[in-house]
XYZ file of C-alpha atoms in Angstrom:
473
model
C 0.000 0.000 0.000
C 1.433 3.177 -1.163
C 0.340 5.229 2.310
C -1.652 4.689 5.765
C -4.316 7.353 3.862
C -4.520 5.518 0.869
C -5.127 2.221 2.296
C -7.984 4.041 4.507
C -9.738 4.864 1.087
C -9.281 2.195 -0.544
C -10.816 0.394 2.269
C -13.919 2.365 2.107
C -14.564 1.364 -1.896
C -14.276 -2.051 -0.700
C -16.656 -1.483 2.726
C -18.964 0.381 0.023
C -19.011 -2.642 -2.309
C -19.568 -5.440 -0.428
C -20.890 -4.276 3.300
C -18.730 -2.849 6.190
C -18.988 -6.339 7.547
C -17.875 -7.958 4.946
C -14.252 -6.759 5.008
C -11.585 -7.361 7.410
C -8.168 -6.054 8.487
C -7.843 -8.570 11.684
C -4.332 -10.070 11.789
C -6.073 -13.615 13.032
C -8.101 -13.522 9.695
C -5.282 -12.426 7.581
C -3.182 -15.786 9.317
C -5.977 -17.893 8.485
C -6.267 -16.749 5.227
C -2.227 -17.321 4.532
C -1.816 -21.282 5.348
C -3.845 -23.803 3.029
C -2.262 -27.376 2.590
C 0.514 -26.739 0.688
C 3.568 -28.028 2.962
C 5.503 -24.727 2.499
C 3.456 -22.572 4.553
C 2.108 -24.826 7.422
C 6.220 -25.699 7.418
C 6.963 -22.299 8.243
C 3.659 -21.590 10.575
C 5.133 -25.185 12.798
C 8.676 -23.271 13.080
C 6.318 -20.115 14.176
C 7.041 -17.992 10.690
C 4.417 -16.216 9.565
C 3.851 -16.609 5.689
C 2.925 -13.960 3.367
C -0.367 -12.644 3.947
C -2.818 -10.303 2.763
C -3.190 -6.697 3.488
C -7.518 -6.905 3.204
C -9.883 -9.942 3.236
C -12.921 -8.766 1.026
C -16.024 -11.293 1.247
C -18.409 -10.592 -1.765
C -21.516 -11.915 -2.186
C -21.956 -12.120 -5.775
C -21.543 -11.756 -9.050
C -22.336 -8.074 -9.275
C -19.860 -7.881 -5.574
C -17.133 -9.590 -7.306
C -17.182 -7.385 -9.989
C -17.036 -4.163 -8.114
C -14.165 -5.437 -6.251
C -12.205 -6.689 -9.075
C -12.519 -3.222 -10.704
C -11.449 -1.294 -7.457
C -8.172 -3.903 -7.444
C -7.334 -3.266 -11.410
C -7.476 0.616 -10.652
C -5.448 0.692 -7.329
C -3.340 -2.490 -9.275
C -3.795 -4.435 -6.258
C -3.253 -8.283 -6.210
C -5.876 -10.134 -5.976
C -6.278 -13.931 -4.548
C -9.287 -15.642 -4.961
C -9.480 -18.286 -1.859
C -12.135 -21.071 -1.516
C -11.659 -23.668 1.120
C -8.185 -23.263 1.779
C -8.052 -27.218 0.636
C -5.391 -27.003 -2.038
C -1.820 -28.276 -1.455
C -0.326 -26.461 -4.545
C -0.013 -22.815 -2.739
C -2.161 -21.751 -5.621
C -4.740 -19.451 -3.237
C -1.301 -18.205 -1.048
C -1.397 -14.041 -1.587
C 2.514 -14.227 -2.392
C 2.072 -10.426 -2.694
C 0.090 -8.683 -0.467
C -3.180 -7.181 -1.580
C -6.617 -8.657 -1.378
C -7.812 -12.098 -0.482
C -11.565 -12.276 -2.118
C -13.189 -15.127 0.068
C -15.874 -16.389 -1.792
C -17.824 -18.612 1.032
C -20.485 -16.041 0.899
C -21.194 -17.247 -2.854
C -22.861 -20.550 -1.511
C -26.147 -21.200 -3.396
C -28.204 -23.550 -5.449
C -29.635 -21.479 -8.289
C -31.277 -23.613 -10.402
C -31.875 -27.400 -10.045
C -33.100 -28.657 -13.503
C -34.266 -32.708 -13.730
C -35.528 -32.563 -16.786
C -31.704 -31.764 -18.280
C -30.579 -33.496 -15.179
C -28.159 -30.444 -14.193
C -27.751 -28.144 -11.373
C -26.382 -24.155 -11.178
C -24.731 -23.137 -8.185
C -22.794 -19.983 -7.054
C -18.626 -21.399 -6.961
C -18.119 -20.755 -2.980
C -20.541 -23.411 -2.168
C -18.796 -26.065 -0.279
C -18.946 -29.077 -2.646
C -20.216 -31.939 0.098
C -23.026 -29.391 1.034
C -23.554 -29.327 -3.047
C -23.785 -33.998 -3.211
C -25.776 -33.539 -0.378
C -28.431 -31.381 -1.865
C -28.054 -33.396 -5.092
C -28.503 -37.041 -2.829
C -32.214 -35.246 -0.992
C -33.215 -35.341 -4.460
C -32.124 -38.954 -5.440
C -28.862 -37.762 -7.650
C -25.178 -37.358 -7.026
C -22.457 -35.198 -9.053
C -20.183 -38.171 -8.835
C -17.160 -36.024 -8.422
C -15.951 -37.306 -4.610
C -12.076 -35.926 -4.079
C -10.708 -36.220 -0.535
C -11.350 -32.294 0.109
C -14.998 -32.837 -0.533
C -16.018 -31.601 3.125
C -13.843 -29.040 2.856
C -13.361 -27.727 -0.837
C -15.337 -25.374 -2.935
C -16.794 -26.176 -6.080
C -14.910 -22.765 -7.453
C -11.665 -24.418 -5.849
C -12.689 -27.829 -7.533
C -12.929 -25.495 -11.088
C -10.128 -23.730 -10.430
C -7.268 -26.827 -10.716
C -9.802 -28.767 -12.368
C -9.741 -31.603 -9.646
C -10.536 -35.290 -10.097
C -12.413 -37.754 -7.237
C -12.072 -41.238 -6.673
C -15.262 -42.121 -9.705
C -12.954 -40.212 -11.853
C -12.160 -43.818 -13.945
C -16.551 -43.971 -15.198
C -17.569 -40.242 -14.525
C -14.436 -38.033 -15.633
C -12.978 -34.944 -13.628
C -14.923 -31.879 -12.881
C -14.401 -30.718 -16.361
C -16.155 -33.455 -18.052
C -18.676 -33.031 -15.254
C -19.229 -29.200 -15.961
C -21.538 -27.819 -18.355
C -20.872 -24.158 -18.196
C -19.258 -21.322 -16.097
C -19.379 -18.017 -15.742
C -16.355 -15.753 -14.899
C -15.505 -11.907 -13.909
C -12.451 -10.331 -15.084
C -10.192 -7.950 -13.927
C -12.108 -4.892 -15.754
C -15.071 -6.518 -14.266
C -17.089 -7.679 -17.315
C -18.833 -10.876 -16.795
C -17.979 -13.951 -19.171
C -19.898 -16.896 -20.375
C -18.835 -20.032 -21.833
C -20.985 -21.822 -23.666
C -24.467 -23.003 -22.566
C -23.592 -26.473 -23.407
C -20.358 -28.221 -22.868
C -20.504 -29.777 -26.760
C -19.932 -28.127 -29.909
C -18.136 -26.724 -32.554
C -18.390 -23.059 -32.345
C -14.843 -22.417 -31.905
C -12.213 -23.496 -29.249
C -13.780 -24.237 -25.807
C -13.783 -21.213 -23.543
C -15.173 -23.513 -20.626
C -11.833 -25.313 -20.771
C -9.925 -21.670 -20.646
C -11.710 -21.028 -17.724
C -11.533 -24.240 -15.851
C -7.797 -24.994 -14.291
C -6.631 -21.392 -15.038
C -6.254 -21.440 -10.739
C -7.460 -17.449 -10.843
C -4.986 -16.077 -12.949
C -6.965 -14.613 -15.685
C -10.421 -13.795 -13.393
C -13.207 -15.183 -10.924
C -15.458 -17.809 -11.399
C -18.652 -17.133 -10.023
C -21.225 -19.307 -11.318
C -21.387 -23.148 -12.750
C -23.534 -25.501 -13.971
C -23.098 -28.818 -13.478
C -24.484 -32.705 -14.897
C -26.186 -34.985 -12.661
C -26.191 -38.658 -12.037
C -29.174 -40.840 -10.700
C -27.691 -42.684 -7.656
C -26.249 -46.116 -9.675
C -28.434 -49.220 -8.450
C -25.270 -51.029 -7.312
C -21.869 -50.714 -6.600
C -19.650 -53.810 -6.043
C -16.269 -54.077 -5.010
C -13.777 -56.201 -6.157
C -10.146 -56.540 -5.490
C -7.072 -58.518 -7.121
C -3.089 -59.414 -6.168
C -1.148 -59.148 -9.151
C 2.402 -60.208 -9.231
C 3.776 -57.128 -9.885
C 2.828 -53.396 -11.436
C 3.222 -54.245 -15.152
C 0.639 -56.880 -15.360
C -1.607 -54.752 -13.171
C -0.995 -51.741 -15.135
C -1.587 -53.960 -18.286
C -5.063 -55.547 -16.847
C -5.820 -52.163 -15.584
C -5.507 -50.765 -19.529
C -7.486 -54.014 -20.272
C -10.091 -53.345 -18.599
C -10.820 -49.863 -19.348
C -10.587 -51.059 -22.910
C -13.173 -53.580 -22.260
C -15.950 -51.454 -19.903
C -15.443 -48.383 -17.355
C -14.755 -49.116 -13.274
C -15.836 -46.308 -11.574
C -12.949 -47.275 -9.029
C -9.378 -48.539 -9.998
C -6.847 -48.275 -7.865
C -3.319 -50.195 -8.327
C -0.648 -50.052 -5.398
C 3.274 -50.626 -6.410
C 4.740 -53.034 -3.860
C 5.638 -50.596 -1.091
C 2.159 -49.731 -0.444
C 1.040 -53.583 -1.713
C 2.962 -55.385 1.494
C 0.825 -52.703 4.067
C -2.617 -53.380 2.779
C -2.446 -57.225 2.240
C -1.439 -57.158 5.948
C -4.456 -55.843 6.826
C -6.670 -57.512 5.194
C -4.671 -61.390 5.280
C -2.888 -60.970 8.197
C 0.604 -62.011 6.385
C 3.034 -60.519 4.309
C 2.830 -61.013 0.562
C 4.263 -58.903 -2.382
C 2.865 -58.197 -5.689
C 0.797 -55.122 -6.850
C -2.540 -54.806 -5.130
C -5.893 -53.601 -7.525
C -9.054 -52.276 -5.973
C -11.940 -51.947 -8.197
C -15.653 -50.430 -7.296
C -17.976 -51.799 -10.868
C -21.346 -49.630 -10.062
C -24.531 -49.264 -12.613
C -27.467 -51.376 -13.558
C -27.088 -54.124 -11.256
C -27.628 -56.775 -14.546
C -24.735 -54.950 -16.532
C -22.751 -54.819 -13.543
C -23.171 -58.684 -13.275
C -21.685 -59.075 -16.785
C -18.866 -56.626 -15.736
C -17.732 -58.901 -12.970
C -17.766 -61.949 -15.394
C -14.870 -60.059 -17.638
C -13.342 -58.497 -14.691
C -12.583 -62.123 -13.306
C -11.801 -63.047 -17.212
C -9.344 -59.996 -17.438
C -7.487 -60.579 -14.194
C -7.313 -64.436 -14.343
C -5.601 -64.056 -17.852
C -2.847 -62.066 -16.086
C -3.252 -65.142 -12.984
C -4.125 -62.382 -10.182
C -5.534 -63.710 -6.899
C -9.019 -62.855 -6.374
C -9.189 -61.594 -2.961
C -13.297 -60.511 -2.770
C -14.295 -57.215 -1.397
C -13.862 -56.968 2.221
C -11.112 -54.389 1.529
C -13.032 -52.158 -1.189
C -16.354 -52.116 1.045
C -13.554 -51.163 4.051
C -11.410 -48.863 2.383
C -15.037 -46.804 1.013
C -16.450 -46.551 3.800
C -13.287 -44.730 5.138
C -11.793 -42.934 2.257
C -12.093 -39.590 3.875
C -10.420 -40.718 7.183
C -7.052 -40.908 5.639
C -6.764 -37.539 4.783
C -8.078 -36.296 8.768
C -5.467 -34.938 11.013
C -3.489 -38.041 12.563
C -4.268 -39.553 9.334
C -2.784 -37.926 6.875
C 0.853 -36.901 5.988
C 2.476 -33.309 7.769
C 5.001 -31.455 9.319
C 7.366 -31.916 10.687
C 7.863 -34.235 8.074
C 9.358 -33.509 4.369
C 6.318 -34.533 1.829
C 4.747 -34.267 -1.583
C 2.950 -36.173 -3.921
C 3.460 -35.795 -6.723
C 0.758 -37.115 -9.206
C 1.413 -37.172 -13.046
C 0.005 -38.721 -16.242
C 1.275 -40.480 -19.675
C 0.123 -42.768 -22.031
C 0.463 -46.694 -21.118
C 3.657 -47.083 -22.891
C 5.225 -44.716 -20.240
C 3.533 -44.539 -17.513
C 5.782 -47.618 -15.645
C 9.150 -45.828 -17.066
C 8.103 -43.196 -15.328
C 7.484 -44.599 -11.967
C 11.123 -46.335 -12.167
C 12.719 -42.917 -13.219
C 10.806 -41.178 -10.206
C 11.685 -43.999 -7.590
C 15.253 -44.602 -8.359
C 15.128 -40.051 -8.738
C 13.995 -39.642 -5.470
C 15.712 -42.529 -3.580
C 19.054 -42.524 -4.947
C 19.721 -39.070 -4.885
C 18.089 -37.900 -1.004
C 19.157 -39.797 1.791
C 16.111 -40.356 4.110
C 13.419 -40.296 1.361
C 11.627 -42.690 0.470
C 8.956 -43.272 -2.737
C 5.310 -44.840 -2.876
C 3.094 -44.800 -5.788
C -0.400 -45.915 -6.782
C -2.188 -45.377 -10.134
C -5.687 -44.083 -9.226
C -7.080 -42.674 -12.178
C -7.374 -44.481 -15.839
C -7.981 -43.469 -19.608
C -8.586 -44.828 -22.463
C -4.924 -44.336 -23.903
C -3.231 -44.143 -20.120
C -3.413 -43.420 -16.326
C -2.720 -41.193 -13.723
C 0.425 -42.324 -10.859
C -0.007 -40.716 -7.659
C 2.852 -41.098 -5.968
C 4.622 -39.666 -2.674
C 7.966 -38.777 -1.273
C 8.493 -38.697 2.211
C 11.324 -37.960 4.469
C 10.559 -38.680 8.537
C 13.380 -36.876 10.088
C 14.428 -33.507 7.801
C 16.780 -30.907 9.065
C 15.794 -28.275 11.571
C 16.442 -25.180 9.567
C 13.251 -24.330 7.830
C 15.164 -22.768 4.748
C 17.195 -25.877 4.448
C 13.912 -27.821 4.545
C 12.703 -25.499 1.822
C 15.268 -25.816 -0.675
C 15.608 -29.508 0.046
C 11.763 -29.685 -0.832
C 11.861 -28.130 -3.914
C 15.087 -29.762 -4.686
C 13.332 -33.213 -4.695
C 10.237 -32.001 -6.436
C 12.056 -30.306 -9.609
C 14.320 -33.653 -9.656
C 11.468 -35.861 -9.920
C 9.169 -34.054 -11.868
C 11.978 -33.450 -14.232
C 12.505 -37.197 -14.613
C 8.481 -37.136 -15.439
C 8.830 -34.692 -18.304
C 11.367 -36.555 -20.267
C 9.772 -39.753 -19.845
C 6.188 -38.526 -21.292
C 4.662 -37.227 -18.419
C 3.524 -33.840 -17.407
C 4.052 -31.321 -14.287
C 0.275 -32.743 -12.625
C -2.463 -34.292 -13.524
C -4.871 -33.293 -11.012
C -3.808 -31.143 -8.000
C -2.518 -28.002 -10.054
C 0.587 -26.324 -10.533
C 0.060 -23.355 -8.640
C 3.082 -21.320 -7.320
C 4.797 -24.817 -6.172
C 5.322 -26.048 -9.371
C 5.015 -22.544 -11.744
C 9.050 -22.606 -12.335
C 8.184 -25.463 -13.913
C 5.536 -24.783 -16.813
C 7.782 -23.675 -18.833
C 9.397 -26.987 -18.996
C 6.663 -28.475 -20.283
C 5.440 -26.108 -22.885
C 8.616 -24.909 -24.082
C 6.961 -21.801 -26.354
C 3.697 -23.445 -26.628
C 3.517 -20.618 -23.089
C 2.687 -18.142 -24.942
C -0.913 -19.193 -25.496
C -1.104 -19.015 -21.851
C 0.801 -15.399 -21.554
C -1.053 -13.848 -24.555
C -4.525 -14.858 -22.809
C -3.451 -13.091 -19.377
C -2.020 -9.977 -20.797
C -5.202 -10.197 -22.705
C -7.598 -10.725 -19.490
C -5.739 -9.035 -16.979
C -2.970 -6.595 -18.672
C -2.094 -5.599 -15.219
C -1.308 -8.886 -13.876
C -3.307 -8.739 -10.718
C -5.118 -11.867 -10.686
C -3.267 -14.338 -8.782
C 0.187 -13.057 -9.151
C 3.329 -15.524 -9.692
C 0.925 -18.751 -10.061
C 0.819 -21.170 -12.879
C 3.898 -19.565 -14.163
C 2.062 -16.496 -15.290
């Protein structure tokens, strides 16, 4: 802020757009509103370091809010950080530089619930659990179940364009999104496209959708809907090792669509057969969820068992599937899930088939051979048609004390393994984001092919205030 006066006024516009009680200076807001679940920050907060925070929070209440706000920022060139939930682990909501968090929570209803087009409209700070359960009163799910569904936004979801465990039969939220609608800096509101199929030139929707705020707001979003399926059976298999589960697992998808697939490399593999055999055994572990018409699921479990005996995997029935649904959430609650003090990441990326187990070899023997300490686990959670997804993890139990050595060891480890993913056919993430984390990286990937991306944000926001230093932009 340029002076104390200044900041008084500019204070007022805001108080004037969106409701004096709406806006806050408090240092315990600005805190919250500086520490999501990317490991940098809460790092920093557990060695009491503050991280960069915000100078305002503004809390708009709609469309017509976000645009007055968005205009006040592009005059004043203030930053501005749109933040959801707080859920993602990328930094991407992090206000790096100061300037204006714009909450959206406020933004939290249903506007239209249509079940004759089977679709539903909603306002993008809606909390995306309260969203399935308001679809689920009504007999219909969204299908779209990530672990940061209780805590999430749907604009969050939009904003990295997430993926959920039904990802395999239903897609990721962009497949599951019909339309959006989205305020830029100057504060004109854009549309996509009322439908989500045509050809009327390239697909703003998809512009919109994983741009993480850089280029504007999402307000609005319309959204398919899915009649709850009559079954869902679980299933799960011990292969002898990942390339014949990866190979059934490419099988299969050719054949019909889990809505479930999960494959475990033999790290992970040893843990969960303990737990549900009570012995050791190695091999690659697959658990599958078929769900639908309960006849057509019937025929789906004849050609899974076809599909996984031709690769001679043990059938080992569906205690652990029924078990490990039931508490798929539960991992990811505190004393659950992975943090500090430990080092961690995971590191989730995508290729075709033909590279996806090069990839997990390069990344291992990247990550363990070069850090002392770390060790690599992988599964493969999400599957295409021509490939599938590898979510895989570093973690190191005892890192050094000094937080900046702990930083620059971090990213260390990251570049060096997602570097290894890049020239084996595999990109930067498929479904967490890149956000400030990765942005050094983008480049990397798309070589000059970034200056699609850089001509649409000078374009959007030729001041650069949207989400500053994010998605390499």
């Amino acid at each position: 802020m340029q002076s104390k006066f200044l900041f008084s006024m500019i204070c007022y516009e805001l108080r004037d757009a969106v409701g004096d009680e709406n806006i806050s200076i408090r240092e315990s807001d600005k805190i919250v509103h500086s520490v999501d679940h990317y490991w940098a920050p809460r790092m920093l907060a557990d060695h009491g370091i503050l991280p960069p925070q915000a100078d305002i929070i503004v809390r708009p209440g709609s469309t017509e809010e976000v645009a007055k706000v968005l205009k006040i920022a592009n005059y004043y060139s203030l930053p501005v950080f749109t933040w959801g939930g707080g859920s993602g682990s990328q930094g991407g909501a992090l206000p790096v530089a100061g300037g204006i968090i714009l909450d959206t929570k406020r933004m939290n209803r249903v506007l239209d619930f249509n079940e004759n087009s089977m679709t539903v409209t909603v306002e993008t700070g809606m909390i995306f659990q309260q969203l399935e359960w308001y679809a689920n009163e009504r007999g219909y799910s969204l299908m779209h179940y990530p672990s940061s569904i209780a805590c999430g936004t749907v604009g969050g979801f939009l904003a990295h364009n997430g993926i959920g465990v039904l990802s395999s039969k239903y897609g990721r939220i962009r497949d599951m999104c019909v339309n959006v609608e989205m305020v830029i800096p100057s504060g004109e509101v854009l549309h996509s496209a009322p439908v989500p199929e045509h050809s009327s030139g390239p697909d703003i929707k998809s512009i919109f959708v994983g741009s993480e705020g850089t280029l504007g707001v999402m307000t609005k979003a319309t959204f398919r809907l899915f009649k709850m399926p009559e079954t869902r059976k679980f299933h799960a298999y011990l292969f002898k090792d990942i390339t014949d589960g990866i190979a059934a697992g490419r099988d299969i998808l050719h054949s019909f669509k889990p809505s479930i697939l999960r494959l475990y490399d033999e790290a992970e593999t040893v843990s969960i057969i303990k737990k549900i055999l009570g012995v050791e055994k190695r091999g690659a572990f697959m658990n599958l969820a078929l769900e639908g018409d309960a006849e057509v699921v019937t025929i789906e479990e004849r050609k899974l068992d076809e599909i996984c005996a031709g690769y001679d995997a043990v059938n080992l029935g569906s205690e652990y599937g029924e078990k490990w649904w039931d508490s798929r959430l539960t991992f990811f609650y505190p004393d659950h899930m992975l943090d500090v003090p430990k080092i961690f990441g995971t590191m989730d990326t995508t290729a075709s088939y033909d590279n996806i187990e090069k990839i997990y070899w390069a990344m291992k023997r990247a990550v363990e051979e070069n850090f002392t300490g770390v060790r690599f686990i992988a599964h493969f959670s999400h599957w295409y048609d021509w490939g599938c997804m590898m979510y895989d993890r570093f973690i190191m139990d005892h890192p050094p004390e000094d937080p900046e050595e702990q930083l620059i060891l971090h990213n260390k480890i990251w570049d060096k393994a997602i570097r290894e993913a890049l020239a084996n056919g595999g990109v930067i993430n498929d479904h967490h984001g890149v956000g400030i984390k990765l942005g050094r990286l983008m480049k990397e990937q798309y070589g000059n092919t970034m200056i699609v991306l850089e001509g649409l944000k000078k374009t959007l926001d030729p001041k650069g205030i949207m989400n500053p230093y994010k998605l390499g932009l």
